[in-house]
PDB file of C-alpha atoms in Angstrom:
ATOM      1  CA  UNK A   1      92.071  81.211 124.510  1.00 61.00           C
ATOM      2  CA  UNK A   2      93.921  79.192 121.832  1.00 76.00           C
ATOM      3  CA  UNK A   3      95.783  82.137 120.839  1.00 93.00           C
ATOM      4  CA  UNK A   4      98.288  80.609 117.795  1.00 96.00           C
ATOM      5  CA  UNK A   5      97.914  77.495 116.691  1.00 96.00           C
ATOM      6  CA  UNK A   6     100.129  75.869 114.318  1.00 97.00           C
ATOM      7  CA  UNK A   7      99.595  72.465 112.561  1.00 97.00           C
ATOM      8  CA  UNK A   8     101.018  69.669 112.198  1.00 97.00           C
ATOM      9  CA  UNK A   9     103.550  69.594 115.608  1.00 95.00           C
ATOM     10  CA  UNK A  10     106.358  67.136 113.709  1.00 96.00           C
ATOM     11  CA  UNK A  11     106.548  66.106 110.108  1.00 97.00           C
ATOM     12  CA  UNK A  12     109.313  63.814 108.598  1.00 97.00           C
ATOM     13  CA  UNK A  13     109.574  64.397 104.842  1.00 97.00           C
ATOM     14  CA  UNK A  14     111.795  63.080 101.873  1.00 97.00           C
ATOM     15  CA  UNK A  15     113.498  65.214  99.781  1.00 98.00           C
ATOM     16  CA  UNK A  16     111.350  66.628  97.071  1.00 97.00           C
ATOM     17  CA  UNK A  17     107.996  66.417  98.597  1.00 97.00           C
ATOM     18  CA  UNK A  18     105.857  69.359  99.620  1.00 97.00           C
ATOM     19  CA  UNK A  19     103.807  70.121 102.298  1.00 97.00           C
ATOM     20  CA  UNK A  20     102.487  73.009 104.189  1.00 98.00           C
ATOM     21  CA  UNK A  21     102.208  74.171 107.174  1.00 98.00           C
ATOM     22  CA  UNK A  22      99.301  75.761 109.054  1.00 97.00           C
ATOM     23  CA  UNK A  23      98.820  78.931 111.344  1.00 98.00           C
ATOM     24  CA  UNK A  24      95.614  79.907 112.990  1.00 97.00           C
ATOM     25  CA  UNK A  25      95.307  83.039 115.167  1.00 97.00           C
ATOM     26  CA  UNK A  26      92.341  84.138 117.425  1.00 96.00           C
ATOM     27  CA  UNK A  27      93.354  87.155 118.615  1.00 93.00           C
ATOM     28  CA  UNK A  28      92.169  89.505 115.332  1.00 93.00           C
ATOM     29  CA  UNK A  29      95.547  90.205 114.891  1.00 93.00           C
ATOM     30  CA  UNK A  30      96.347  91.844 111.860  1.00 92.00           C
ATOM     31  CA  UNK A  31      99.960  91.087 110.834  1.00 92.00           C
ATOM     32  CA  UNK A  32     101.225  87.130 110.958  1.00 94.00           C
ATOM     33  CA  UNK A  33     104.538  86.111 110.767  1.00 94.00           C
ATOM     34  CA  UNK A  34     106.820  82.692 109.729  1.00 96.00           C
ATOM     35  CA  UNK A  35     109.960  82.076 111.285  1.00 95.00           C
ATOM     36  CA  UNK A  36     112.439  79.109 111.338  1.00 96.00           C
ATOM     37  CA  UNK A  37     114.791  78.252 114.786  1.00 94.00           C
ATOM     38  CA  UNK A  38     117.790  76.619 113.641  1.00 91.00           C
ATOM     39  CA  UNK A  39     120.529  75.823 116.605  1.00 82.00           C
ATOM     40  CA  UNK A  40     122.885  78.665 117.752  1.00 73.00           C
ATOM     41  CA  UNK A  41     120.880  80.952 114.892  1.00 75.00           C
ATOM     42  CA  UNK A  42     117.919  82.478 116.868  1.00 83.00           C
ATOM     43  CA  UNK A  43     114.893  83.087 114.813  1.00 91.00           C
ATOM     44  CA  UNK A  44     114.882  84.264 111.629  1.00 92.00           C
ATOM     45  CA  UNK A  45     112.293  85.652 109.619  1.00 92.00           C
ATOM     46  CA  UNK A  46     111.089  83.732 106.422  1.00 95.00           C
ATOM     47  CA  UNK A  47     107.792  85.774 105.280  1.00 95.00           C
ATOM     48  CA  UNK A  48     105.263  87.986 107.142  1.00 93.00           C
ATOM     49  CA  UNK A  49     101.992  89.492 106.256  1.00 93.00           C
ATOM     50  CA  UNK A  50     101.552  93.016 107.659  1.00 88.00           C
ATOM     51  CA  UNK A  51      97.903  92.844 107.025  1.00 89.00           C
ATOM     52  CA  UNK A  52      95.022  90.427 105.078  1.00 90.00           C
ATOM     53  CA  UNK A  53      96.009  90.116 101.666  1.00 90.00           C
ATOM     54  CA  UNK A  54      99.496  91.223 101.424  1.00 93.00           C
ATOM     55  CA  UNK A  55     102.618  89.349 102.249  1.00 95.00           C
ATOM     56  CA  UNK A  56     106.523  90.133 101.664  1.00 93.00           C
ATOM     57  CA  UNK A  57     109.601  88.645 102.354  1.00 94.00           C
ATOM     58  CA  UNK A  58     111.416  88.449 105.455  1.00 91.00           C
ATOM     59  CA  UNK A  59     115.308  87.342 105.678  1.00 90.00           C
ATOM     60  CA  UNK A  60     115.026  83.822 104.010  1.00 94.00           C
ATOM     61  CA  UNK A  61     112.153  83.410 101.888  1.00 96.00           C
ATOM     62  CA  UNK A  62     114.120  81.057  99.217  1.00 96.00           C
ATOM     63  CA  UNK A  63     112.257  77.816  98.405  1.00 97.00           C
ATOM     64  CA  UNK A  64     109.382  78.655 100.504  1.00 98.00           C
ATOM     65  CA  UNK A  65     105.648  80.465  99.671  1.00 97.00           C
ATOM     66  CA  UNK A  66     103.286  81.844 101.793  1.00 98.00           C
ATOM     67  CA  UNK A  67      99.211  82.277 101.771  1.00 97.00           C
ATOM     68  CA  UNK A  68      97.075  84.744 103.752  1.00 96.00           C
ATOM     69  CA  UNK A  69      94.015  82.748 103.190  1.00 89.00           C
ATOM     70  CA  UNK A  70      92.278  84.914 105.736  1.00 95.00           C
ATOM     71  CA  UNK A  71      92.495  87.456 108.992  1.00 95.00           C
ATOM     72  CA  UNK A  72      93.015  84.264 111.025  1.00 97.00           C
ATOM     73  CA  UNK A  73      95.133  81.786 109.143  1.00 97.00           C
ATOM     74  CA  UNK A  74      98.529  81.952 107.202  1.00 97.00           C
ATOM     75  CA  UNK A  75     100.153  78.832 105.762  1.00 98.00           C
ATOM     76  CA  UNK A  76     103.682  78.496 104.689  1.00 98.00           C
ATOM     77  CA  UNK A  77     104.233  75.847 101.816  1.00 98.00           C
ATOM     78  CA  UNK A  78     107.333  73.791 100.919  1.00 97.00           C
ATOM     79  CA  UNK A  79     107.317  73.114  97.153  1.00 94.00           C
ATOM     80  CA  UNK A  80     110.422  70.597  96.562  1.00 97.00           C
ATOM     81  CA  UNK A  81     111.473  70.004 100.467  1.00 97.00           C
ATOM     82  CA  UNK A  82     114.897  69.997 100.887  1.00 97.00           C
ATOM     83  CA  UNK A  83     117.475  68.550 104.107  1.00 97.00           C
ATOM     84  CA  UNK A  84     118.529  72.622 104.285  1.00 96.00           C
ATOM     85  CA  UNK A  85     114.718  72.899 105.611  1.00 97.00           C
ATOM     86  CA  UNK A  86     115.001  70.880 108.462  1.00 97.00           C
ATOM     87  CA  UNK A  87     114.112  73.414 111.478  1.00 97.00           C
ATOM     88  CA  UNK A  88     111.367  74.262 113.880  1.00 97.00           C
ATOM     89  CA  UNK A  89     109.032  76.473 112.694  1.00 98.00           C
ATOM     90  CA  UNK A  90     106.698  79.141 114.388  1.00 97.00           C
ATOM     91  CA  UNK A  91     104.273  80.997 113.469  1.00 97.00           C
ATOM     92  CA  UNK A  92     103.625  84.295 115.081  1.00 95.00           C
ATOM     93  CA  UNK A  93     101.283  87.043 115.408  1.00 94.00           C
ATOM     94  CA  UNK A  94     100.546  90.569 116.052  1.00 90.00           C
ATOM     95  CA  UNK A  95      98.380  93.729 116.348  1.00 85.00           C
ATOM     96  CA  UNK A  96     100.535  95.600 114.156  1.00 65.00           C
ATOM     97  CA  UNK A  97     100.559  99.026 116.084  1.00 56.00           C
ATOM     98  CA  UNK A  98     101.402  97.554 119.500  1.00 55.00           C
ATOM     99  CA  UNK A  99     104.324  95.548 118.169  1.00 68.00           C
ATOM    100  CA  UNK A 100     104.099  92.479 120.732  1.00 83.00           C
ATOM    101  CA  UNK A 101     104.162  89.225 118.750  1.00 88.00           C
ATOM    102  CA  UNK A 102     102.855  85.923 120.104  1.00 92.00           C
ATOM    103  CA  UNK A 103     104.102  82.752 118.738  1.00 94.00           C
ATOM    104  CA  UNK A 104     102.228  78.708 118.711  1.00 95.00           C
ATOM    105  CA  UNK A 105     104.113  76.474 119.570  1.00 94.00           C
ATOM    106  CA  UNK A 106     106.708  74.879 116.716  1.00 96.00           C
ATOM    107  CA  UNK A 107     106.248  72.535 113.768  1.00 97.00           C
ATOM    108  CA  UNK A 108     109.951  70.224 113.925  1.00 96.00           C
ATOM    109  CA  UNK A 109     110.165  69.458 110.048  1.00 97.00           C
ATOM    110  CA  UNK A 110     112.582  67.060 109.535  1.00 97.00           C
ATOM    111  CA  UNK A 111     113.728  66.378 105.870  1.00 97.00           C
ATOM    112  CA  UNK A 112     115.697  63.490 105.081  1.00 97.00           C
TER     113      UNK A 112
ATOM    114  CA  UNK B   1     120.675  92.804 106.652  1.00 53.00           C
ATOM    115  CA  UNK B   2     119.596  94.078 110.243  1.00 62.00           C
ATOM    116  CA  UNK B   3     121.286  92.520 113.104  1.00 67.00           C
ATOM    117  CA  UNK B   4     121.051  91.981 116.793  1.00 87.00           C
ATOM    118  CA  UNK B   5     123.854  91.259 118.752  1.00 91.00           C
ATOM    119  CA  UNK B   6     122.909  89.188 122.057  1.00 94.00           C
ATOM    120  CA  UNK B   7     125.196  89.145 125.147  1.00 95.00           C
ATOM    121  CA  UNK B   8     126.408  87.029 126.789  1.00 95.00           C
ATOM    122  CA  UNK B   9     125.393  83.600 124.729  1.00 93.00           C
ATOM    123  CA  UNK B  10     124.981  81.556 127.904  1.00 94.00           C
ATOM    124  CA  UNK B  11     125.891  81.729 131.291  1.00 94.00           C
ATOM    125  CA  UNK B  12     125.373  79.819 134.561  1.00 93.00           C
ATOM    126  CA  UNK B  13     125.137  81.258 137.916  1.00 90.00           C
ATOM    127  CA  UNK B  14     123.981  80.506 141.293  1.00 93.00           C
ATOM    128  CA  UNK B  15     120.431  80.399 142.423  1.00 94.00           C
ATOM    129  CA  UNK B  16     119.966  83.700 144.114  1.00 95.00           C
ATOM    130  CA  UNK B  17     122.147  85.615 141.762  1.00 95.00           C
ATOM    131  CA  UNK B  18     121.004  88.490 139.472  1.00 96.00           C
ATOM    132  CA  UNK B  19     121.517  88.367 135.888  1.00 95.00           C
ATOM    133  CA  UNK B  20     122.230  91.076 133.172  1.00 97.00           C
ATOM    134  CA  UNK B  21     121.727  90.324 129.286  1.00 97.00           C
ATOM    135  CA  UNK B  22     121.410  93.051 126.837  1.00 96.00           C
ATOM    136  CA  UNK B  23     121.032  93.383 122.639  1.00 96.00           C
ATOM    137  CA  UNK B  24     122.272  95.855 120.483  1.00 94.00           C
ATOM    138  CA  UNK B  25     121.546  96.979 116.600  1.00 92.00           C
ATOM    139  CA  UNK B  26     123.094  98.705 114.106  1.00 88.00           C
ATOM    140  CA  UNK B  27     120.008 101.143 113.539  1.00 87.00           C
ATOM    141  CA  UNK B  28     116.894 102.483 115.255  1.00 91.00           C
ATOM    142  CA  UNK B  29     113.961 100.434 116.691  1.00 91.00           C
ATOM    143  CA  UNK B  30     110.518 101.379 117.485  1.00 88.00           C
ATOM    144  CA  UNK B  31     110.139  98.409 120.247  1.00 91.00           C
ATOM    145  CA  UNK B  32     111.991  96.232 121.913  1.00 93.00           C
ATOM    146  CA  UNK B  33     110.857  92.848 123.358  1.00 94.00           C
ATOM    147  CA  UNK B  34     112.057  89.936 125.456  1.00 96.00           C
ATOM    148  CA  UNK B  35     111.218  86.486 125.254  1.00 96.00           C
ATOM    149  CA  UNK B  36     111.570  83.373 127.492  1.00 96.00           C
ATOM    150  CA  UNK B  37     112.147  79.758 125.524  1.00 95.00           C
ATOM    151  CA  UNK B  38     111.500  76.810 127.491  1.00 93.00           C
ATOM    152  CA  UNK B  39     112.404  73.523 125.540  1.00 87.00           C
ATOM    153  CA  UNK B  40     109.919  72.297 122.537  1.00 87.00           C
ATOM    154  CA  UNK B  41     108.017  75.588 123.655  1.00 90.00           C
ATOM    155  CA  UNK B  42     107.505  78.672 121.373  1.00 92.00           C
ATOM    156  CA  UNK B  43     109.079  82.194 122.842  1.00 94.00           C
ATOM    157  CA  UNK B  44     106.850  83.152 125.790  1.00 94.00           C
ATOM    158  CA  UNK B  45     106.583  87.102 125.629  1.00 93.00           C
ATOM    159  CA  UNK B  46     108.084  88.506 128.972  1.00 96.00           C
ATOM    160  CA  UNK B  47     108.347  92.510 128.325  1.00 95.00           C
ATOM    161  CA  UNK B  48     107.465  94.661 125.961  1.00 93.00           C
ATOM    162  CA  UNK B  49     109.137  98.426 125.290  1.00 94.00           C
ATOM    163  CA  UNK B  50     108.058 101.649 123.637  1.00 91.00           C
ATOM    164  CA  UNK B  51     109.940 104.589 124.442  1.00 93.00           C
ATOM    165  CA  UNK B  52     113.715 105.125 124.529  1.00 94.00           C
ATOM    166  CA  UNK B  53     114.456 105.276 128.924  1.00 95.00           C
ATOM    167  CA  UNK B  54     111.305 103.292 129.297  1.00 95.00           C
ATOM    168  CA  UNK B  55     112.063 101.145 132.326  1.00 97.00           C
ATOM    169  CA  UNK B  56     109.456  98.014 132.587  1.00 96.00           C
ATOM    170  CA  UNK B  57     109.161  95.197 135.323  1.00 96.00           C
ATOM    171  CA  UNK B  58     107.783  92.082 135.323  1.00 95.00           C
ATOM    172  CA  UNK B  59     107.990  90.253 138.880  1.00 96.00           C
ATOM    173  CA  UNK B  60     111.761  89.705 139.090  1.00 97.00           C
ATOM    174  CA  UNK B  61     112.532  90.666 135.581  1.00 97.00           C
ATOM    175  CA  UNK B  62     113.403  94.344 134.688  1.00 98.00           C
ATOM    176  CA  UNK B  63     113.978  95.494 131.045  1.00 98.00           C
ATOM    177  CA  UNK B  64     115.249  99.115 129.673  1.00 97.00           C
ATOM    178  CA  UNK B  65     115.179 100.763 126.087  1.00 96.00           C
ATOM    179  CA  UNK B  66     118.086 102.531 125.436  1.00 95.00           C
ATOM    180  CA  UNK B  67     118.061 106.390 125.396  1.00 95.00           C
ATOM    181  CA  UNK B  68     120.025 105.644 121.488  1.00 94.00           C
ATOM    182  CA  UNK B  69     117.246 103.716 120.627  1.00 93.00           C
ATOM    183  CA  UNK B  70     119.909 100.792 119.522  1.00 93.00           C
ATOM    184  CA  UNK B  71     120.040  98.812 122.505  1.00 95.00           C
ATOM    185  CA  UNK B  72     118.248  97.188 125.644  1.00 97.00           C
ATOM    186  CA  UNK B  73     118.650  95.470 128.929  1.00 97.00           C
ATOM    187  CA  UNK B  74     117.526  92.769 130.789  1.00 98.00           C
ATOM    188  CA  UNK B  75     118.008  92.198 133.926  1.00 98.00           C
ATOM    189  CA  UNK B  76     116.740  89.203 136.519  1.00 97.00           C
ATOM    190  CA  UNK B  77     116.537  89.583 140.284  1.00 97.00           C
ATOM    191  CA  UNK B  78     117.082  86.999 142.940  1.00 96.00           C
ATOM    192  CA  UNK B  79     117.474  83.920 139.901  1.00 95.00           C
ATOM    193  CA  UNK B  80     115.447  80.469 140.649  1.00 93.00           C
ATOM    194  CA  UNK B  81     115.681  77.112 139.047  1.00 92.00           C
ATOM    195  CA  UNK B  82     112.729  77.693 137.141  1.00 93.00           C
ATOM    196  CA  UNK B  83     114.626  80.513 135.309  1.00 95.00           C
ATOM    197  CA  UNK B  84     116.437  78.539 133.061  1.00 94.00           C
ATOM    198  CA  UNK B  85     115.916  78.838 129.537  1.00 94.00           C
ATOM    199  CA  UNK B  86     116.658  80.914 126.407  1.00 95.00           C
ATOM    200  CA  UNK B  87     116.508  84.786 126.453  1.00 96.00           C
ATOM    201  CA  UNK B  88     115.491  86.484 122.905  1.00 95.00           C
ATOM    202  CA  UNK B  89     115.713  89.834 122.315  1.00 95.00           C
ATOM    203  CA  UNK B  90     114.046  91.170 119.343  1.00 93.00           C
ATOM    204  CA  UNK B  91     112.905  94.679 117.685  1.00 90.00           C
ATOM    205  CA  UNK B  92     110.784  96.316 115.391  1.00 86.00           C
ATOM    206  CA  UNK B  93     112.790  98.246 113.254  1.00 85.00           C
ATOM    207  CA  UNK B  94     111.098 101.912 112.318  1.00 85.00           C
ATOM    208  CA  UNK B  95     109.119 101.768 109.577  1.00 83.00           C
ATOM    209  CA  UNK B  96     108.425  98.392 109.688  1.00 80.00           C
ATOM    210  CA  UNK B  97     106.195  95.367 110.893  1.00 75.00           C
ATOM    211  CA  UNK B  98     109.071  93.057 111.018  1.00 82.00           C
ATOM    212  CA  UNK B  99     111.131  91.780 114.340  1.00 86.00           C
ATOM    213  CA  UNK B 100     114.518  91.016 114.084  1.00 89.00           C
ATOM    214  CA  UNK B 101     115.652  88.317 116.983  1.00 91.00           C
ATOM    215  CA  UNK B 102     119.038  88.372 118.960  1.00 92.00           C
ATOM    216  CA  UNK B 103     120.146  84.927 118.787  1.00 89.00           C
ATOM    217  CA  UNK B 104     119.707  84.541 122.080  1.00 92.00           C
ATOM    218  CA  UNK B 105     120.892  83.931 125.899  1.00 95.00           C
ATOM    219  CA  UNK B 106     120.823  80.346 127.516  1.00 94.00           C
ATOM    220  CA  UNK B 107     120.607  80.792 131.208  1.00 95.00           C
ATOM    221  CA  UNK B 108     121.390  77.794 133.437  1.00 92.00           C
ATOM    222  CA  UNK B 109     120.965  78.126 137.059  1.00 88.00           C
ATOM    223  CA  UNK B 110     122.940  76.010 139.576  1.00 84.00           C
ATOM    224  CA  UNK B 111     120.827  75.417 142.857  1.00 77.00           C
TER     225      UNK B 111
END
């Protein structure tokens, strides 16, 4: 099983330019997550989706947006990338009412 | 916000040692889970808890939720090389689908 996949592994960008990053689940998991690892800062929540077709904020949402395009995927988009953004990323998921989360693997943005 | 406080941040200790490492909040959780990091890895789920007193193994690796529902323990038996990593703690706070991460333990294990 695949479990979470997230897409692209590393990305260098220049300030200003957008991109976004994909998350693919195959577990039927209902609620998907975004977090960003920064060093000494553990993970911290940027959006989640508790369920298809809703999403909310999480701890830092600023300068980022978030799509549930489906049960399986949720992207997170950078509009105007900026060198505060550099991180690793992970996307995560969950059935909900069991509360264990499963993450992919990273994305390390770099913004320069 | 919500906060987890993660103790110690890092420690090294002898191969064959145990290890302790809890997490605390500042309110209630529902669950409580710990996760292994191994470099350019995502967390690797190692326990999952439920009930406040639940006591869980895994192999070597026991985990408790706290009776207050504010804390848990981790603890590792009889520590190998292959140990080493980062610890997370994290929670589901009640009422919500959210997990809140410690900010982690870095284990290094001296054969």
């Amino acid at each position: 099983n695949a479990g979470v996949t997230q897409t692209p592994k590393f990305q260098v960008l220049k300030t200003g330019q957008s991109m976004t990053l994909q998350c693919a689940q195959d577990m039927n998991h209902n609620s998907m997550y975004w977090y960003r690892q920064d060093p000494g800062m553990g993970l911290r929540l940027i959006y989640y989706s508790a369920s298809e077709g809703t999403t909310d904020k999480g701890e830092v949402p600023n300068g980022y947006n978030v799509s549930r395009l489906n049960k399986r995927e949720f992207s997170l988009r950078l509009e105007s990338a900026a060198p505060s953004q550099t991180s690793v990323y992970f996307c995560a998921s969950s059935e909900a009412q069991l509360g264990e989360a499963f993450f992919g693997q990273g994305t390390r943005l770099t913004v320069v | 916000g919500q906060q987890l406080n993660q103790s110690p941040q890092s420690m090294f200790i002898q191969e064959g040692e145990d290890v302790s490492m809890n997490c605390t909040s500042s309110s209630i959780f529902n669950t409580w889970l710990w996760y292994k990091q191994d470099p350019g890895e995502g967390p690797v789920l190692l326990i999952a808890l439920y009930k406040a007193g639940e006591l869980t193994s895994n192999g070597r690796l026991t985990a408790q939720f706290g009776i207050t529902r504010k804390d848990s323990f981790l603890n590792i038996s009889a520590s190998i090389p292959s140990d080493v990593g980062i610890y997370f703690c994290a929670g589901q706070p009640v009422g919500t689908y959210k997990y809140i991460f410690g900010t982690g333990t870095r284990l290094k294990v001296l054969a």
